[in-house]
Amino acid sequence: MDEPGWDVDPEDEISAIVEMVGQQLRLRREEAGLRVSEFAARIGYGEDLVRKIERGTRIPRPEYLDKVDEVVGAGGYVSAMKKPMREARYPRRVRELAKLEERAVELNLYSDHSVHGLLQTEAYARALFGMRRPAYSQDEVERVVAARMARQSIFGRSPAPEFSFIQEEVTLLRPLGGRMVLRQQLERLLEVGELRNVEVQVMPSNCETHAGVDGGIEVLKFGDGTAVGRSEGAYSGRPVSDLRQLRVLELRYGIIRSQALSPPESLAFIEQALGET
């Protein structure tokens, strides 16, 4: 069983952590008196993979670490490395975004092409990434899907942040991944929309005025009074924290929010869409 794992970008700051873990794994193997060939046979992985992980050029999967822990008798020490290695396998941009989301006390999120990542089911996310062109490899799809699902732990945070989601009507009707995937996604929206700290609103397609014609908007606010925002159609799509630029994004978001259906109307719309799917 020689699973590929994830290659490490040497320019990524996480590479130093992966290299340190690899060194620890090599020391554990050597302390157990096992050559690479013997060790690989005992844990059920290929020698090449073992060498790459010990050199820090490949991120070990959780099941690999569990098997190593068992074979060398580490008593849980090696298995405890799963959390940092799980985070290390996510693309750098996702790790940076997750850190911002973890700090946020208020998240204002408008999506116009698909359901927002924090709301997506695993099946919906997998279908979405599977449609990307140029096509992702299956391993890349699994990597980004796992990262997206991990970000959703924010809903269990305490104290809980305040969420405002605005979804274009078309994102709730387009059957990406098939009808069953869409049904499960709509059910997820209804479930999240019932949380006390979450508001989900639908921007109807028949709206004659729309402040969101320049694309999606994200504004995250932090406990110290600072904020960061991003929009596809403003400031070259890059994140901004300048107050004047943030005011523009907040103005647009506020108008979109006022133009959208109210939260109760939106949940009723989603329920109707579910019934018709």
PDB file of C-alpha atoms in Angstrom:
ATOM      1  CA  MET A   1       0.000   0.000   0.000  1.00  0.00           C
ATOM      2  CA  ASP A   2       2.105   2.878  -1.265  1.00  0.00           C
ATOM      3  CA  GLU A   3      -0.182   5.920  -1.147  1.00  0.00           C
ATOM      4  CA  PRO A   4       1.300   9.026  -2.737  1.00  0.00           C
ATOM      5  CA  GLY A   5       0.831  11.583   0.038  1.00  0.00           C
ATOM      6  CA  TRP A   6       1.436  15.240  -0.745  1.00  0.00           C
ATOM      7  CA  ASP A   7       4.631  16.822  -2.039  1.00  0.00           C
ATOM      8  CA  VAL A   8       6.069  19.744  -0.108  1.00  0.00           C
ATOM      9  CA  ASP A   9       6.710  23.120  -1.704  1.00  0.00           C
ATOM     10  CA  PRO A  10      10.256  23.986  -0.544  1.00  0.00           C
ATOM     11  CA  GLU A  11       9.368  27.700  -0.616  1.00  0.00           C
ATOM     12  CA  ASP A  12       6.410  27.181   1.728  1.00  0.00           C
ATOM     13  CA  GLU A  13       7.128  28.099   5.360  1.00  0.00           C
ATOM     14  CA  ILE A  14       5.469  24.844   6.415  1.00  0.00           C
ATOM     15  CA  SER A  15       8.327  22.883   4.818  1.00  0.00           C
ATOM     16  CA  ALA A  16      10.504  23.368   7.926  1.00  0.00           C
ATOM     17  CA  ILE A  17       7.853  21.684  10.094  1.00  0.00           C
ATOM     18  CA  VAL A  18       7.480  18.799   7.655  1.00  0.00           C
ATOM     19  CA  GLU A  19      11.263  18.359   7.587  1.00  0.00           C
ATOM     20  CA  MET A  20      11.420  18.306  11.390  1.00  0.00           C
ATOM     21  CA  VAL A  21       8.681  15.655  11.544  1.00  0.00           C
ATOM     22  CA  GLY A  22      10.587  13.598   8.966  1.00  0.00           C
ATOM     23  CA  GLN A  23      13.712  13.748  11.112  1.00  0.00           C
ATOM     24  CA  GLN A  24      11.744  12.594  14.157  1.00  0.00           C
ATOM     25  CA  LEU A  25      10.324   9.677  12.202  1.00  0.00           C
ATOM     26  CA  ARG A  26      13.794   8.671  11.003  1.00  0.00           C
ATOM     27  CA  LEU A  27      15.140   8.777  14.563  1.00  0.00           C
ATOM     28  CA  ARG A  28      12.252   6.629  15.782  1.00  0.00           C
ATOM     29  CA  ARG A  29      12.930   4.084  13.035  1.00  0.00           C
ATOM     30  CA  GLU A  30      16.649   3.976  13.811  1.00  0.00           C
ATOM     31  CA  GLU A  31      16.012   3.639  17.546  1.00  0.00           C
ATOM     32  CA  ALA A  32      13.830   0.641  16.725  1.00  0.00           C
ATOM     33  CA  GLY A  33      16.834  -0.867  14.868  1.00  0.00           C
ATOM     34  CA  LEU A  34      15.045  -1.045  11.526  1.00  0.00           C
ATOM     35  CA  ARG A  35      16.567  -0.405   8.113  1.00  0.00           C
ATOM     36  CA  VAL A  36      14.392   1.410   5.589  1.00  0.00           C
ATOM     37  CA  SER A  37      13.583  -1.798   3.708  1.00  0.00           C
ATOM     38  CA  GLU A  38      12.566  -3.628   6.896  1.00  0.00           C
ATOM     39  CA  PHE A  39      10.607  -0.661   8.167  1.00  0.00           C
ATOM     40  CA  ALA A  40       8.741  -0.208   4.880  1.00  0.00           C
ATOM     41  CA  ALA A  41       7.739  -3.875   4.878  1.00  0.00           C
ATOM     42  CA  ARG A  42       6.532  -3.672   8.493  1.00  0.00           C
ATOM     43  CA  ILE A  43       4.332  -0.617   7.961  1.00  0.00           C
ATOM     44  CA  GLY A  44       3.093  -1.675   4.509  1.00  0.00           C
ATOM     45  CA  TYR A  45       4.404   1.254   2.475  1.00  0.00           C
ATOM     46  CA  GLY A  46       7.062   1.556  -0.205  1.00  0.00           C
ATOM     47  CA  GLU A  47      10.706   2.335   0.553  1.00  0.00           C
ATOM     48  CA  ASP A  48      10.679   5.365  -1.719  1.00  0.00           C
ATOM     49  CA  LEU A  49       7.787   6.903   0.214  1.00  0.00           C
ATOM     50  CA  VAL A  50       9.511   6.263   3.546  1.00  0.00           C
ATOM     51  CA  ARG A  51      12.695   7.982   2.343  1.00  0.00           C
ATOM     52  CA  LYS A  52      10.791  10.994   1.002  1.00  0.00           C
ATOM     53  CA  ILE A  53       8.875  11.433   4.244  1.00  0.00           C
ATOM     54  CA  GLU A  54      12.030  11.146   6.327  1.00  0.00           C
ATOM     55  CA  ARG A  55      13.748  13.737   4.102  1.00  0.00           C
ATOM     56  CA  GLY A  56      10.805  16.093   4.602  1.00  0.00           C
ATOM     57  CA  THR A  57       9.850  16.246   0.928  1.00  0.00           C
ATOM     58  CA  ARG A  58       6.529  14.417   1.372  1.00  0.00           C
ATOM     59  CA  ILE A  59       3.785  15.066   3.930  1.00  0.00           C
ATOM     60  CA  PRO A  60       2.767  11.844   5.710  1.00  0.00           C
ATOM     61  CA  ARG A  61      -0.899  10.896   5.800  1.00  0.00           C
ATOM     62  CA  PRO A  62      -2.605  10.310   9.191  1.00  0.00           C
ATOM     63  CA  GLU A  63      -2.853   6.555   8.640  1.00  0.00           C
ATOM     64  CA  TYR A  64       0.891   6.414   7.881  1.00  0.00           C
ATOM     65  CA  LEU A  65       1.682   8.092  11.209  1.00  0.00           C
ATOM     66  CA  ASP A  66      -0.626   5.722  13.082  1.00  0.00           C
ATOM     67  CA  LYS A  67       1.100   2.722  11.541  1.00  0.00           C
ATOM     68  CA  VAL A  68       4.573   4.087  12.366  1.00  0.00           C
ATOM     69  CA  ASP A  69       3.467   4.741  15.945  1.00  0.00           C
ATOM     70  CA  GLU A  70       2.347   1.127  16.242  1.00  0.00           C
ATOM     71  CA  VAL A  71       5.464  -0.410  14.676  1.00  0.00           C
ATOM     72  CA  VAL A  72       8.043   1.598  16.655  1.00  0.00           C
ATOM     73  CA  GLY A  73       6.025   1.532  19.887  1.00  0.00           C
ATOM     74  CA  ALA A  74       5.878   5.323  20.229  1.00  0.00           C
ATOM     75  CA  GLY A  75       2.909   5.218  22.590  1.00  0.00           C
ATOM     76  CA  GLY A  76       0.960   7.884  20.705  1.00  0.00           C
ATOM     77  CA  TYR A  77       3.849  10.313  20.220  1.00  0.00           C
ATOM     78  CA  VAL A  78       3.979   9.827  16.449  1.00  0.00           C
ATOM     79  CA  SER A  79       0.190   9.736  16.090  1.00  0.00           C
ATOM     80  CA  ALA A  80       0.087  13.136  17.822  1.00  0.00           C
ATOM     81  CA  MET A  81       1.805  14.584  14.740  1.00  0.00           C
ATOM     82  CA  LYS A  82      -1.370  14.052  12.686  1.00  0.00           C
ATOM     83  CA  LYS A  83      -2.888  17.450  13.399  1.00  0.00           C
ATOM     84  CA  PRO A  84       0.049  19.610  12.213  1.00  0.00           C
ATOM     85  CA  MET A  85       0.604  17.297   9.243  1.00  0.00           C
ATOM     86  CA  ARG A  86      -3.089  17.440   8.334  1.00  0.00           C
ATOM     87  CA  GLU A  87      -2.886  21.236   8.291  1.00  0.00           C
ATOM     88  CA  ALA A  88       0.428  21.170   6.413  1.00  0.00           C
ATOM     89  CA  ARG A  89      -1.101  19.344   3.474  1.00  0.00           C
ATOM     90  CA  TYR A  90      -3.505  22.196   2.740  1.00  0.00           C
ATOM     91  CA  PRO A  91      -2.466  24.754   0.100  1.00  0.00           C
ATOM     92  CA  ARG A  92      -0.786  27.838   1.544  1.00  0.00           C
ATOM     93  CA  ARG A  93      -3.611  30.159   0.493  1.00  0.00           C
ATOM     94  CA  VAL A  94      -6.141  27.973   2.313  1.00  0.00           C
ATOM     95  CA  ARG A  95      -4.059  27.964   5.506  1.00  0.00           C
ATOM     96  CA  GLU A  96      -3.806  31.754   5.393  1.00  0.00           C
ATOM     97  CA  LEU A  97      -7.549  32.109   4.834  1.00  0.00           C
ATOM     98  CA  ALA A  98      -8.342  29.678   7.650  1.00  0.00           C
ATOM     99  CA  LYS A  99      -6.195  31.702  10.052  1.00  0.00           C
ATOM    100  CA  LEU A 100      -8.143  34.859   9.194  1.00  0.00           C
ATOM    101  CA  GLU A 101     -11.469  33.076   9.596  1.00  0.00           C
ATOM    102  CA  GLU A 102     -10.401  31.692  12.984  1.00  0.00           C
ATOM    103  CA  ARG A 103      -9.728  35.255  14.208  1.00  0.00           C
ATOM    104  CA  ALA A 104     -12.897  36.788  12.804  1.00  0.00           C
ATOM    105  CA  VAL A 105     -15.795  37.813  15.032  1.00  0.00           C
ATOM    106  CA  GLU A 106     -17.992  38.757  12.073  1.00  0.00           C
ATOM    107  CA  LEU A 107     -17.994  37.343   8.531  1.00  0.00           C
ATOM    108  CA  ASN A 108     -19.966  38.933   5.693  1.00  0.00           C
ATOM    109  CA  LEU A 109     -19.917  36.746   2.594  1.00  0.00           C
ATOM    110  CA  TYR A 110     -21.645  37.219  -0.774  1.00  0.00           C
ATOM    111  CA  SER A 111     -21.350  34.452  -3.393  1.00  0.00           C
ATOM    112  CA  ASP A 112     -22.527  34.740  -6.972  1.00  0.00           C
ATOM    113  CA  HIS A 113     -21.313  31.616  -8.830  1.00  0.00           C
ATOM    114  CA  SER A 114     -21.514  28.760  -6.325  1.00  0.00           C
ATOM    115  CA  VAL A 115     -22.442  28.084  -2.719  1.00  0.00           C
ATOM    116  CA  HIS A 116     -19.867  29.654  -0.405  1.00  0.00           C
ATOM    117  CA  GLY A 117     -17.095  27.289   0.704  1.00  0.00           C
ATOM    118  CA  LEU A 118     -18.044  27.503   4.390  1.00  0.00           C
ATOM    119  CA  LEU A 119     -21.527  26.249   3.502  1.00  0.00           C
ATOM    120  CA  GLN A 120     -20.600  23.497   1.073  1.00  0.00           C
ATOM    121  CA  THR A 121     -21.195  19.815   1.680  1.00  0.00           C
ATOM    122  CA  GLU A 122     -18.293  17.494   0.965  1.00  0.00           C
ATOM    123  CA  ALA A 123     -20.054  16.078  -2.111  1.00  0.00           C
ATOM    124  CA  TYR A 124     -20.752  19.562  -3.492  1.00  0.00           C
ATOM    125  CA  ALA A 125     -17.151  20.685  -2.909  1.00  0.00           C
ATOM    126  CA  ARG A 126     -15.794  17.538  -4.564  1.00  0.00           C
ATOM    127  CA  ALA A 127     -18.036  18.070  -7.594  1.00  0.00           C
ATOM    128  CA  LEU A 128     -17.021  21.716  -7.803  1.00  0.00           C
ATOM    129  CA  PHE A 129     -13.286  21.042  -7.719  1.00  0.00           C
ATOM    130  CA  GLY A 130     -13.730  18.166 -10.123  1.00  0.00           C
ATOM    131  CA  MET A 131     -15.039  20.648 -12.713  1.00  0.00           C
ATOM    132  CA  ARG A 132     -11.995  22.923 -12.594  1.00  0.00           C
ATOM    133  CA  ARG A 133     -10.026  23.416 -15.802  1.00  0.00           C
ATOM    134  CA  PRO A 134      -7.194  22.657 -16.234  1.00  0.00           C
ATOM    135  CA  ALA A 135      -8.359  19.532 -14.426  1.00  0.00           C
ATOM    136  CA  TYR A 136      -7.081  18.752 -10.941  1.00  0.00           C
ATOM    137  CA  SER A 137      -5.647  15.305 -10.301  1.00  0.00           C
ATOM    138  CA  GLN A 138      -7.754  13.145  -7.995  1.00  0.00           C
ATOM    139  CA  ASP A 139      -5.186  13.653  -5.255  1.00  0.00           C
ATOM    140  CA  GLU A 140      -5.395  17.427  -5.669  1.00  0.00           C
ATOM    141  CA  VAL A 141      -9.181  17.271  -5.508  1.00  0.00           C
ATOM    142  CA  GLU A 142      -9.062  15.316  -2.254  1.00  0.00           C
ATOM    143  CA  ARG A 143      -6.496  17.719  -0.841  1.00  0.00           C
ATOM    144  CA  VAL A 144      -8.526  20.877  -1.459  1.00  0.00           C
ATOM    145  CA  VAL A 145     -11.801  19.229  -0.423  1.00  0.00           C
ATOM    146  CA  ALA A 146     -10.265  18.175   2.902  1.00  0.00           C
ATOM    147  CA  ALA A 147      -8.998  21.714   3.433  1.00  0.00           C
ATOM    148  CA  ARG A 148     -12.413  23.192   2.682  1.00  0.00           C
ATOM    149  CA  MET A 149     -14.165  20.840   5.089  1.00  0.00           C
ATOM    150  CA  ALA A 150     -11.613  21.584   7.821  1.00  0.00           C
ATOM    151  CA  ARG A 151     -12.399  25.305   7.573  1.00  0.00           C
ATOM    152  CA  GLN A 152     -15.990  24.591   8.566  1.00  0.00           C
ATOM    153  CA  SER A 153     -14.893  23.823  12.115  1.00  0.00           C
ATOM    154  CA  ILE A 154     -15.381  27.575  12.597  1.00  0.00           C
ATOM    155  CA  PHE A 155     -19.095  26.887  13.181  1.00  0.00           C
ATOM    156  CA  GLY A 156     -18.194  25.038  16.381  1.00  0.00           C
ATOM    157  CA  ARG A 157     -15.975  27.804  17.715  1.00  0.00           C
ATOM    158  CA  SER A 158     -16.701  29.353  21.105  1.00  0.00           C
ATOM    159  CA  PRO A 159     -17.468  32.193  21.314  1.00  0.00           C
ATOM    160  CA  ALA A 160     -19.193  31.821  17.962  1.00  0.00           C
ATOM    161  CA  PRO A 161     -18.645  34.489  15.306  1.00  0.00           C
ATOM    162  CA  GLU A 162     -21.556  36.177  13.526  1.00  0.00           C
ATOM    163  CA  PHE A 163     -22.144  35.073   9.940  1.00  0.00           C
ATOM    164  CA  SER A 164     -23.998  36.783   7.129  1.00  0.00           C
ATOM    165  CA  PHE A 165     -24.217  34.784   3.892  1.00  0.00           C
ATOM    166  CA  ILE A 166     -25.831  36.095   0.719  1.00  0.00           C
ATOM    167  CA  GLN A 167     -26.309  33.613  -2.098  1.00  0.00           C
ATOM    168  CA  GLU A 168     -27.403  34.346  -5.643  1.00  0.00           C
ATOM    169  CA  GLU A 169     -30.580  32.481  -6.493  1.00  0.00           C
ATOM    170  CA  VAL A 170     -28.879  30.647  -9.354  1.00  0.00           C
ATOM    171  CA  THR A 171     -26.383  29.028  -6.946  1.00  0.00           C
ATOM    172  CA  LEU A 172     -29.309  27.281  -5.254  1.00  0.00           C
ATOM    173  CA  LEU A 173     -30.847  25.991  -8.476  1.00  0.00           C
ATOM    174  CA  ARG A 174     -27.867  24.907 -10.568  1.00  0.00           C
ATOM    175  CA  PRO A 175     -27.471  21.120 -10.019  1.00  0.00           C
ATOM    176  CA  LEU A 176     -23.675  20.997  -9.822  1.00  0.00           C
ATOM    177  CA  GLY A 177     -22.735  17.377  -9.251  1.00  0.00           C
ATOM    178  CA  GLY A 178     -26.291  16.168  -9.887  1.00  0.00           C
ATOM    179  CA  ARG A 179     -29.715  16.475  -8.292  1.00  0.00           C
ATOM    180  CA  MET A 180     -28.893  14.442  -5.190  1.00  0.00           C
ATOM    181  CA  VAL A 181     -25.809  16.552  -4.486  1.00  0.00           C
ATOM    182  CA  LEU A 182     -27.917  19.694  -4.844  1.00  0.00           C
ATOM    183  CA  ARG A 183     -30.594  18.305  -2.524  1.00  0.00           C
ATOM    184  CA  GLN A 184     -28.027  17.551   0.157  1.00  0.00           C
ATOM    185  CA  GLN A 185     -26.561  21.027  -0.310  1.00  0.00           C
ATOM    186  CA  LEU A 186     -29.942  22.716   0.121  1.00  0.00           C
ATOM    187  CA  GLU A 187     -30.571  20.654   3.252  1.00  0.00           C
ATOM    188  CA  ARG A 188     -27.220  21.833   4.597  1.00  0.00           C
ATOM    189  CA  LEU A 189     -28.156  25.462   3.925  1.00  0.00           C
ATOM    190  CA  LEU A 190     -31.410  25.034   5.850  1.00  0.00           C
ATOM    191  CA  GLU A 191     -29.547  23.404   8.733  1.00  0.00           C
ATOM    192  CA  VAL A 192     -26.928  26.160   8.985  1.00  0.00           C
ATOM    193  CA  GLY A 193     -29.547  28.877   8.437  1.00  0.00           C
ATOM    194  CA  GLU A 194     -31.280  27.814  11.671  1.00  0.00           C
ATOM    195  CA  LEU A 195     -28.194  28.586  13.789  1.00  0.00           C
ATOM    196  CA  ARG A 196     -28.656  31.637  15.996  1.00  0.00           C
ATOM    197  CA  ASN A 197     -25.422  33.265  14.838  1.00  0.00           C
ATOM    198  CA  VAL A 198     -26.013  32.684  11.111  1.00  0.00           C
ATOM    199  CA  GLU A 199     -28.128  34.573   8.592  1.00  0.00           C
ATOM    200  CA  VAL A 200     -28.559  33.175   5.094  1.00  0.00           C
ATOM    201  CA  GLN A 201     -30.122  35.425   2.471  1.00  0.00           C
ATOM    202  CA  VAL A 202     -31.004  34.828  -1.160  1.00  0.00           C
ATOM    203  CA  MET A 203     -30.486  37.452  -3.846  1.00  0.00           C
ATOM    204  CA  PRO A 204     -33.385  36.875  -6.275  1.00  0.00           C
ATOM    205  CA  SER A 205     -32.679  36.766  -9.994  1.00  0.00           C
ATOM    206  CA  ASN A 206     -35.623  39.043 -10.771  1.00  0.00           C
ATOM    207  CA  CYS A 207     -34.125  41.947  -8.809  1.00  0.00           C
ATOM    208  CA  GLU A 208     -33.989  44.971 -11.141  1.00  0.00           C
ATOM    209  CA  THR A 209     -31.148  46.695  -9.224  1.00  0.00           C
ATOM    210  CA  HIS A 210     -28.120  44.877  -7.912  1.00  0.00           C
ATOM    211  CA  ALA A 211     -25.071  46.252  -6.076  1.00  0.00           C
ATOM    212  CA  GLY A 212     -23.177  43.011  -6.565  1.00  0.00           C
ATOM    213  CA  VAL A 213     -22.632  43.132 -10.310  1.00  0.00           C
ATOM    214  CA  ASP A 214     -18.869  43.386  -9.770  1.00  0.00           C
ATOM    215  CA  GLY A 215     -18.662  39.931  -8.188  1.00  0.00           C
ATOM    216  CA  GLY A 216     -18.415  38.186  -4.847  1.00  0.00           C
ATOM    217  CA  ILE A 217     -17.511  40.023  -1.656  1.00  0.00           C
ATOM    218  CA  GLU A 218     -15.942  38.903   1.613  1.00  0.00           C
ATOM    219  CA  VAL A 219     -15.490  41.167   4.639  1.00  0.00           C
ATOM    220  CA  LEU A 220     -14.032  39.699   7.831  1.00  0.00           C
ATOM    221  CA  LYS A 221     -13.982  41.768  11.026  1.00  0.00           C
ATOM    222  CA  PHE A 222     -11.759  41.048  14.027  1.00  0.00           C
ATOM    223  CA  GLY A 223     -12.051  41.632  17.749  1.00  0.00           C
ATOM    224  CA  ASP A 224      -9.457  44.416  17.776  1.00  0.00           C
ATOM    225  CA  GLY A 225     -11.542  46.557  15.414  1.00  0.00           C
ATOM    226  CA  THR A 226      -9.527  45.757  12.285  1.00  0.00           C
ATOM    227  CA  ALA A 227     -10.926  44.069   9.201  1.00  0.00           C
ATOM    228  CA  VAL A 228      -9.930  42.606   5.857  1.00  0.00           C
ATOM    229  CA  GLY A 229     -12.006  42.441   2.697  1.00  0.00           C
ATOM    230  CA  ARG A 230     -11.820  41.123  -0.824  1.00  0.00           C
ATOM    231  CA  SER A 231     -13.924  41.360  -3.957  1.00  0.00           C
ATOM    232  CA  GLU A 232     -13.369  39.948  -7.416  1.00  0.00           C
ATOM    233  CA  GLY A 233     -14.280  43.262  -9.018  1.00  0.00           C
ATOM    234  CA  ALA A 234     -12.376  45.667  -6.784  1.00  0.00           C
ATOM    235  CA  TYR A 235      -8.705  46.398  -6.129  1.00  0.00           C
ATOM    236  CA  SER A 236      -7.569  43.679  -8.547  1.00  0.00           C
ATOM    237  CA  GLY A 237      -9.213  41.045  -6.362  1.00  0.00           C
ATOM    238  CA  ARG A 238      -6.524  41.323  -3.684  1.00  0.00           C
ATOM    239  CA  PRO A 239      -7.276  41.427   0.073  1.00  0.00           C
ATOM    240  CA  VAL A 240      -7.474  44.967   1.459  1.00  0.00           C
ATOM    241  CA  SER A 241      -7.399  46.400   4.977  1.00  0.00           C
ATOM    242  CA  ASP A 242      -7.257  50.116   4.163  1.00  0.00           C
ATOM    243  CA  LEU A 243     -10.274  51.807   5.775  1.00  0.00           C
ATOM    244  CA  ARG A 244     -11.324  53.692   2.646  1.00  0.00           C
ATOM    245  CA  GLN A 245     -11.234  50.538   0.547  1.00  0.00           C
ATOM    246  CA  LEU A 246     -13.056  48.551   3.215  1.00  0.00           C
ATOM    247  CA  ARG A 247     -15.822  51.170   3.311  1.00  0.00           C
ATOM    248  CA  VAL A 248     -16.449  50.619  -0.398  1.00  0.00           C
ATOM    249  CA  LEU A 249     -16.792  46.851   0.101  1.00  0.00           C
ATOM    250  CA  GLU A 250     -18.974  47.314   3.185  1.00  0.00           C
ATOM    251  CA  LEU A 251     -21.188  49.770   1.303  1.00  0.00           C
ATOM    252  CA  ARG A 252     -21.682  47.320  -1.548  1.00  0.00           C
ATOM    253  CA  TYR A 253     -22.333  44.451   0.819  1.00  0.00           C
ATOM    254  CA  GLY A 254     -24.822  46.460   2.843  1.00  0.00           C
ATOM    255  CA  ILE A 255     -26.805  47.400  -0.252  1.00  0.00           C
ATOM    256  CA  ILE A 256     -26.806  43.796  -1.527  1.00  0.00           C
ATOM    257  CA  ARG A 257     -28.043  42.700   1.888  1.00  0.00           C
ATOM    258  CA  SER A 258     -30.909  45.173   1.764  1.00  0.00           C
ATOM    259  CA  GLN A 259     -31.830  44.099  -1.785  1.00  0.00           C
ATOM    260  CA  ALA A 260     -31.848  40.372  -0.943  1.00  0.00           C
ATOM    261  CA  LEU A 261     -34.737  38.431   0.559  1.00  0.00           C
ATOM    262  CA  SER A 262     -34.941  38.558   4.345  1.00  0.00           C
ATOM    263  CA  PRO A 263     -33.552  35.548   6.259  1.00  0.00           C
ATOM    264  CA  PRO A 264     -37.044  34.032   6.874  1.00  0.00           C
ATOM    265  CA  GLU A 265     -38.010  34.609   3.233  1.00  0.00           C
ATOM    266  CA  SER A 266     -34.714  33.095   2.135  1.00  0.00           C
ATOM    267  CA  LEU A 267     -35.158  29.920   4.181  1.00  0.00           C
ATOM    268  CA  ALA A 268     -38.665  29.583   2.749  1.00  0.00           C
ATOM    269  CA  PHE A 269     -37.200  29.994  -0.761  1.00  0.00           C
ATOM    270  CA  ILE A 270     -34.595  27.297  -0.065  1.00  0.00           C
ATOM    271  CA  GLU A 271     -37.279  24.950   1.288  1.00  0.00           C
ATOM    272  CA  GLN A 272     -39.297  25.475  -1.889  1.00  0.00           C
ATOM    273  CA  ALA A 273     -36.230  24.871  -4.062  1.00  0.00           C
ATOM    274  CA  LEU A 274     -35.553  21.669  -2.134  1.00  0.00           C
ATOM    275  CA  GLY A 275     -39.094  20.492  -2.717  1.00  0.00           C
ATOM    276  CA  GLU A 276     -38.751  21.103  -6.444  1.00  0.00           C
ATOM    277  CA  THR A 277     -35.330  19.432  -6.795  1.00  0.00           C
TER     278      THR A 277
END
